Amino acid sequence: IPEGVDSHTFEPTADTARLIADADVIFLNGLDLEDPTLALARSDKKDGAEIFLLGEHTVQPDGYLYDFSFPRSAGHPNPHLWMDVAYAIHYTELVRGELSRIDPGNAATYRANADVYLTTLRTLNDAVQKAVDTIPPQDRLLLTYHDSFAYFAHHYGMRVIGAIQPADFSEPSAQEVAALIDQIRTEHVPAIFGSEVFPSPVLAQIAQESGAKYEDTLRDDDLPGDTGQPEHSYVGLMLYDVRTIVTDLGGDASALDAVPTSNPYD
């Protein structure tokens, strides 16, 4: 997926088709996140190539979360599992296992590389929990533009009180906006969070009228920094988001300093 493009709206290109046609295994998040890419993979993959849906292998249906942008009535669960680092750990273990299965001659290399990365992810998971735990309990509330923090909040002990952007990318009604403003005032929410990729005039309005700080730089799949920089990674993304959330909600993000950001394979 190119820089600055949301995984929900990404449309595969001719270059994408060529990559898929050459692949031995195609890993996707699944849970209906990348339907155009999945359809292309099914039509263009070479004989014998496999499609592996990480989400479906990670969470059973009774663990799916349905919420503001992904209501149960629509039948599609929230797909943003990777925002919970524990699920990212499981994704890594699944990739390691699948690569080792289809390419057993290199299984030792896959295991060794995965072990290095898993050490970093486990450190990250522990640090995120420690940082979130410093937020005053009454302030562990998330109002976001994109509904990508459901699994994050569920795991680390926060509560998502709203998400502005429905899955169909429509805008909330005036009544819904007014209700959110009232809720923010009632619960004294210190900050609300927008998206780096999708600026939201609605969230800016909510912040202005409620008195909450508006932080518009969160991201869920667009990596921070530039290619080659240490922060341009999943770990860098999580560190940026969590540091921003914890700090703006009155916590201490210093626990995140224990997480290495350098490329462990350099």
Short mmCIF file of C-alpha atoms in Angstrom, two decimals:
data_model
loop_
_atom_site.label_atom_id
_atom_site.label_comp_id
_atom_site.label_asym_id
_atom_site.label_seq_id
_atom_site.Cartn_x
_atom_site.Cartn_y
_atom_site.Cartn_z
CA ILE A 1 0.00 0.00 0.00
CA PRO A 2 1.57 3.33 -0.99
CA GLU A 3 2.46 6.00 1.56
CA GLY A 4 -0.52 8.06 2.70
CA VAL A 5 -3.14 5.63 1.37
CA ASP A 6 -5.69 4.06 3.70
CA SER A 7 -5.98 0.27 3.61
CA HIS A 8 -9.78 0.53 3.49
CA THR A 9 -9.77 2.54 0.27
CA PHE A 10 -6.67 1.17 -1.49
CA GLU A 11 -7.37 -0.05 -5.01
CA PRO A 12 -4.78 -2.49 -6.41
CA THR A 13 -2.73 -1.32 -9.38
CA ALA A 14 -1.00 -3.15 -12.21
CA ASP A 15 2.15 -3.25 -10.08
CA THR A 16 0.14 -4.87 -7.28
CA ALA A 17 -1.13 -7.50 -9.70
CA ARG A 18 2.41 -8.33 -10.82
CA LEU A 19 3.60 -8.71 -7.23
CA ILE A 20 0.69 -11.00 -6.42
CA ALA A 21 1.25 -13.11 -9.53
CA ASP A 22 4.86 -13.77 -8.49
CA ALA A 23 4.13 -14.58 -4.82
CA ASP A 24 4.24 -18.04 -3.25
CA VAL A 25 2.13 -16.91 -0.30
CA ILE A 26 0.00 -13.76 0.09
CA PHE A 27 -0.56 -12.50 3.63
CA LEU A 28 -3.56 -10.25 4.23
CA ASN A 29 -5.09 -8.89 7.40
CA GLY A 30 -8.49 -10.24 6.40
CA LEU A 31 -11.73 -9.59 8.29
CA ASP A 32 -13.01 -7.79 5.17
CA LEU A 33 -10.34 -5.08 5.36
CA GLU A 34 -8.76 -5.44 1.91
CA ASP A 35 -11.54 -6.90 -0.21
CA PRO A 36 -10.30 -5.53 -3.58
CA THR A 37 -6.81 -6.91 -2.93
CA LEU A 38 -8.23 -10.24 -1.79
CA ALA A 39 -10.34 -10.50 -4.94
CA LEU A 40 -7.28 -9.73 -7.08
CA ALA A 41 -5.21 -12.30 -5.19
CA ARG A 42 -7.81 -14.99 -5.78
CA SER A 43 -7.96 -14.24 -9.50
CA ASP A 44 -4.27 -13.56 -10.24
CA LYS A 45 -2.25 -15.81 -7.93
CA LYS A 46 -0.19 -18.49 -9.57
CA ASP A 47 -1.05 -22.16 -9.26
CA GLY A 48 -0.10 -23.46 -5.83
CA ALA A 49 0.22 -20.02 -4.22
CA GLU A 50 -1.60 -19.62 -0.93
CA ILE A 51 -3.64 -16.80 0.58
CA PHE A 52 -3.30 -16.49 4.35
CA LEU A 53 -5.78 -14.30 6.24
CA LEU A 54 -4.11 -13.35 9.50
CA GLY A 55 -7.20 -11.99 11.23
CA GLU A 56 -9.27 -15.12 10.69
CA HIS A 57 -6.42 -17.22 12.13
CA THR A 58 -6.04 -14.94 15.16
CA VAL A 59 -9.52 -14.27 16.55
CA GLN A 60 -12.53 -16.54 16.64
CA PRO A 61 -15.94 -14.98 15.90
CA ASP A 62 -16.77 -14.73 19.60
CA GLY A 63 -13.75 -12.42 19.96
CA TYR A 64 -14.76 -10.02 17.19
CA LEU A 65 -15.51 -6.45 18.24
CA TYR A 66 -18.42 -4.52 16.71
CA ASP A 67 -18.68 -0.83 17.39
CA PHE A 68 -19.37 2.64 15.99
CA SER A 69 -18.03 2.20 12.46
CA PHE A 70 -18.51 -1.56 12.37
CA PRO A 71 -21.97 -2.32 13.82
CA ARG A 72 -22.96 -5.93 14.34
CA SER A 73 -25.97 -5.36 12.09
CA ALA A 74 -23.66 -4.82 9.10
CA GLY A 75 -22.00 -8.17 9.67
CA HIS A 76 -18.38 -7.01 9.43
CA PRO A 77 -16.26 -6.92 12.60
CA ASN A 78 -13.72 -4.23 13.33
CA PRO A 79 -10.61 -5.49 11.46
CA HIS A 80 -7.91 -3.43 13.24
CA LEU A 81 -6.41 -6.26 15.28
CA TRP A 82 -2.82 -5.07 14.85
CA MET A 83 -3.41 -2.03 17.06
CA ASP A 84 -3.31 -4.51 19.96
CA VAL A 85 0.35 -5.51 20.15
CA ALA A 86 -0.60 -8.93 21.52
CA TYR A 87 -2.34 -9.63 18.22
CA ALA A 88 0.68 -8.33 16.30
CA ILE A 89 2.73 -10.88 18.21
CA HIS A 90 0.34 -13.59 17.08
CA TYR A 91 0.51 -12.32 13.49
CA THR A 92 4.30 -12.67 13.62
CA GLU A 93 4.04 -16.21 14.94
CA LEU A 94 1.58 -17.10 12.20
CA VAL A 95 3.82 -15.70 9.46
CA ARG A 96 6.80 -17.58 10.90
CA GLY A 97 4.84 -20.82 10.92
CA GLU A 98 3.43 -20.44 7.42
CA LEU A 99 6.77 -19.49 5.84
CA SER A 100 8.46 -22.40 7.59
CA ARG A 101 5.77 -24.77 6.34
CA ILE A 102 5.96 -23.78 2.67
CA ASP A 103 9.75 -23.30 2.65
CA PRO A 104 11.13 -25.79 5.19
CA GLY A 105 14.67 -25.42 3.89
CA ASN A 106 14.80 -21.92 5.35
CA ALA A 107 12.73 -22.59 8.46
CA ALA A 108 15.65 -22.00 10.81
CA THR A 109 16.18 -18.53 9.34
CA TYR A 110 12.50 -17.66 9.63
CA ARG A 111 12.47 -18.80 13.26
CA ALA A 112 15.62 -16.87 14.15
CA ASN A 113 14.40 -13.66 12.53
CA ALA A 114 10.97 -13.98 14.12
CA ASP A 115 12.51 -14.54 17.55
CA VAL A 116 14.40 -11.25 17.26
CA TYR A 117 11.28 -9.35 16.28
CA LEU A 118 9.10 -11.06 18.87
CA THR A 119 11.46 -9.93 21.61
CA THR A 120 10.92 -6.33 20.52
CA LEU A 121 7.15 -6.77 20.26
CA ARG A 122 6.90 -8.27 23.75
CA THR A 123 8.89 -5.36 25.13
CA LEU A 124 6.56 -3.00 23.27
CA ASN A 125 3.44 -4.73 24.59
CA ASP A 126 4.63 -4.46 28.19
CA ALA A 127 5.67 -0.83 27.75
CA VAL A 128 2.33 0.16 26.22
CA GLN A 129 0.47 -1.31 29.18
CA LYS A 130 2.74 0.44 31.68
CA ALA A 131 2.29 3.77 29.90
CA VAL A 132 -1.50 3.48 29.63
CA ASP A 133 -1.70 2.55 33.31
CA THR A 134 -0.32 6.01 34.19
CA ILE A 135 -3.33 7.79 32.66
CA PRO A 136 -5.78 8.81 35.40
CA PRO A 137 -8.51 6.12 35.33
CA GLN A 138 -11.30 8.60 34.62
CA ASP A 139 -9.39 9.90 31.58
CA ARG A 140 -8.78 6.57 29.82
CA LEU A 141 -11.27 7.55 27.12
CA LEU A 142 -10.82 7.64 23.36
CA LEU A 143 -12.79 9.64 20.84
CA THR A 144 -11.17 9.12 17.45
CA TYR A 145 -11.84 9.95 13.83
CA HIS A 146 -11.22 6.47 12.43
CA ASP A 147 -12.49 3.51 14.44
CA SER A 148 -9.16 1.70 14.65
CA PHE A 149 -8.55 1.57 18.40
CA ALA A 150 -11.23 -0.90 19.54
CA TYR A 151 -8.86 -3.82 20.16
CA PHE A 152 -6.21 -1.49 21.57
CA ALA A 153 -8.67 -0.09 24.10
CA HIS A 154 -10.08 -3.50 24.97
CA HIS A 155 -6.63 -4.94 25.72
CA TYR A 156 -4.98 -2.04 27.52
CA GLY A 157 -7.91 -0.90 29.65
CA MET A 158 -9.32 2.12 27.84
CA ARG A 159 -12.82 2.92 26.58
CA VAL A 160 -13.71 4.16 23.12
CA ILE A 161 -16.57 6.62 23.52
CA GLY A 162 -16.98 7.37 19.83
CA ALA A 163 -15.57 7.29 16.32
CA ILE A 164 -16.50 9.98 13.82
CA GLN A 165 -15.90 8.18 10.55
CA PRO A 166 -18.31 5.33 9.75
CA ALA A 167 -17.04 2.46 7.63
CA ASP A 168 -18.82 4.00 4.61
CA PHE A 169 -16.86 7.28 5.11
CA SER A 170 -20.00 9.39 5.61
CA GLU A 171 -20.06 12.24 8.13
CA PRO A 172 -22.01 12.10 11.40
CA SER A 173 -25.31 13.93 11.71
CA ALA A 174 -25.66 17.20 13.60
CA GLN A 175 -27.49 15.33 16.35
CA GLU A 176 -24.65 12.83 16.70
CA VAL A 177 -22.09 15.64 16.87
CA ALA A 178 -24.10 17.43 19.55
CA ALA A 179 -24.38 14.23 21.59
CA LEU A 180 -20.61 13.71 21.44
CA ILE A 181 -19.96 17.29 22.54
CA ASP A 182 -22.27 16.79 25.52
CA GLN A 183 -20.56 13.51 26.42
CA ILE A 184 -17.08 15.06 26.26
CA ARG A 185 -18.20 17.88 28.53
CA THR A 186 -19.92 15.50 30.95
CA GLU A 187 -16.97 13.12 31.19
CA HIS A 188 -14.37 15.92 31.09
CA VAL A 189 -12.43 14.22 28.28
CA PRO A 190 -9.02 15.96 28.07
CA ALA A 191 -8.30 15.28 24.39
CA ILE A 192 -9.80 13.82 21.24
CA PHE A 193 -7.85 12.29 18.40
CA GLY A 194 -7.91 12.78 14.66
CA SER A 195 -6.13 11.11 11.78
CA GLU A 196 -2.91 12.03 10.01
CA VAL A 197 -4.34 10.69 6.76
CA PHE A 198 -7.92 12.03 7.01
CA PRO A 199 -8.16 15.53 8.52
CA SER A 200 -11.58 16.03 10.11
CA PRO A 201 -13.32 19.42 10.31
CA VAL A 202 -16.00 17.68 12.40
CA LEU A 203 -13.52 16.65 15.09
CA ALA A 204 -12.02 20.13 15.07
CA GLN A 205 -15.53 21.53 15.63
CA ILE A 206 -16.18 19.05 18.45
CA ALA A 207 -12.93 20.01 20.14
CA GLN A 208 -13.62 23.73 19.82
CA GLU A 209 -17.14 23.46 21.24
CA SER A 210 -16.32 20.96 23.99
CA GLY A 211 -13.04 22.48 25.15
CA ALA A 212 -11.06 19.27 24.62
CA LYS A 213 -7.62 19.37 23.02
CA TYR A 214 -7.66 18.25 19.39
CA GLU A 215 -4.75 16.01 18.41
CA ASP A 216 -4.89 15.31 14.67
CA THR A 217 -1.81 13.18 14.06
CA LEU A 218 -2.75 9.60 14.98
CA ARG A 219 -2.34 6.86 12.39
CA ASP A 220 -3.18 3.19 12.16
CA ASP A 221 -1.44 1.98 9.00
CA ASP A 222 0.45 4.94 7.50
CA LEU A 223 3.93 4.60 9.01
CA PRO A 224 5.60 7.65 10.56
CA GLY A 225 8.84 9.07 9.20
CA ASP A 226 10.43 8.23 5.88
CA THR A 227 11.57 4.94 4.41
CA GLY A 228 14.81 3.87 6.08
CA GLN A 229 14.25 5.85 9.27
CA PRO A 230 13.97 3.84 12.51
CA GLU A 231 10.48 5.14 13.25
CA HIS A 232 9.18 4.04 9.83
CA SER A 233 7.89 0.72 11.13
CA TYR A 234 5.03 -0.91 12.98
CA VAL A 235 6.91 -0.43 16.26
CA GLY A 236 7.47 3.22 15.39
CA LEU A 237 3.78 3.67 14.60
CA MET A 238 2.68 2.20 17.92
CA LEU A 239 5.23 4.22 19.88
CA TYR A 240 4.09 7.43 18.21
CA ASP A 241 0.39 6.80 18.77
CA VAL A 242 0.69 5.58 22.35
CA ARG A 243 3.07 8.37 23.34
CA THR A 244 0.62 10.90 21.90
CA ILE A 245 -2.45 9.37 23.55
CA VAL A 246 -0.85 8.88 26.96
CA THR A 247 0.66 12.36 27.08
CA ASP A 248 -2.51 14.14 25.94
CA LEU A 249 -4.64 12.24 28.46
CA GLY A 250 -2.40 13.20 31.37
CA GLY A 251 -0.21 10.12 31.69
CA ASP A 252 3.53 9.47 31.67
CA ALA A 253 4.82 7.87 28.46
CA SER A 254 8.39 7.33 29.69
CA ALA A 255 7.90 3.54 29.86
CA LEU A 256 8.00 3.58 26.05
CA ASP A 257 11.64 4.69 26.15
CA ALA A 258 12.58 1.07 26.90
CA VAL A 259 11.45 -0.07 23.45
CA PRO A 260 14.24 -0.25 20.84
CA THR A 261 13.46 1.51 17.57
CA SER A 262 16.52 0.56 15.54
CA ASN A 263 16.23 -2.11 12.86
CA PRO A 264 17.06 -5.34 14.74
CA TYR A 265 18.43 -6.90 11.55
CA ASP A 266 21.04 -4.21 10.79
#
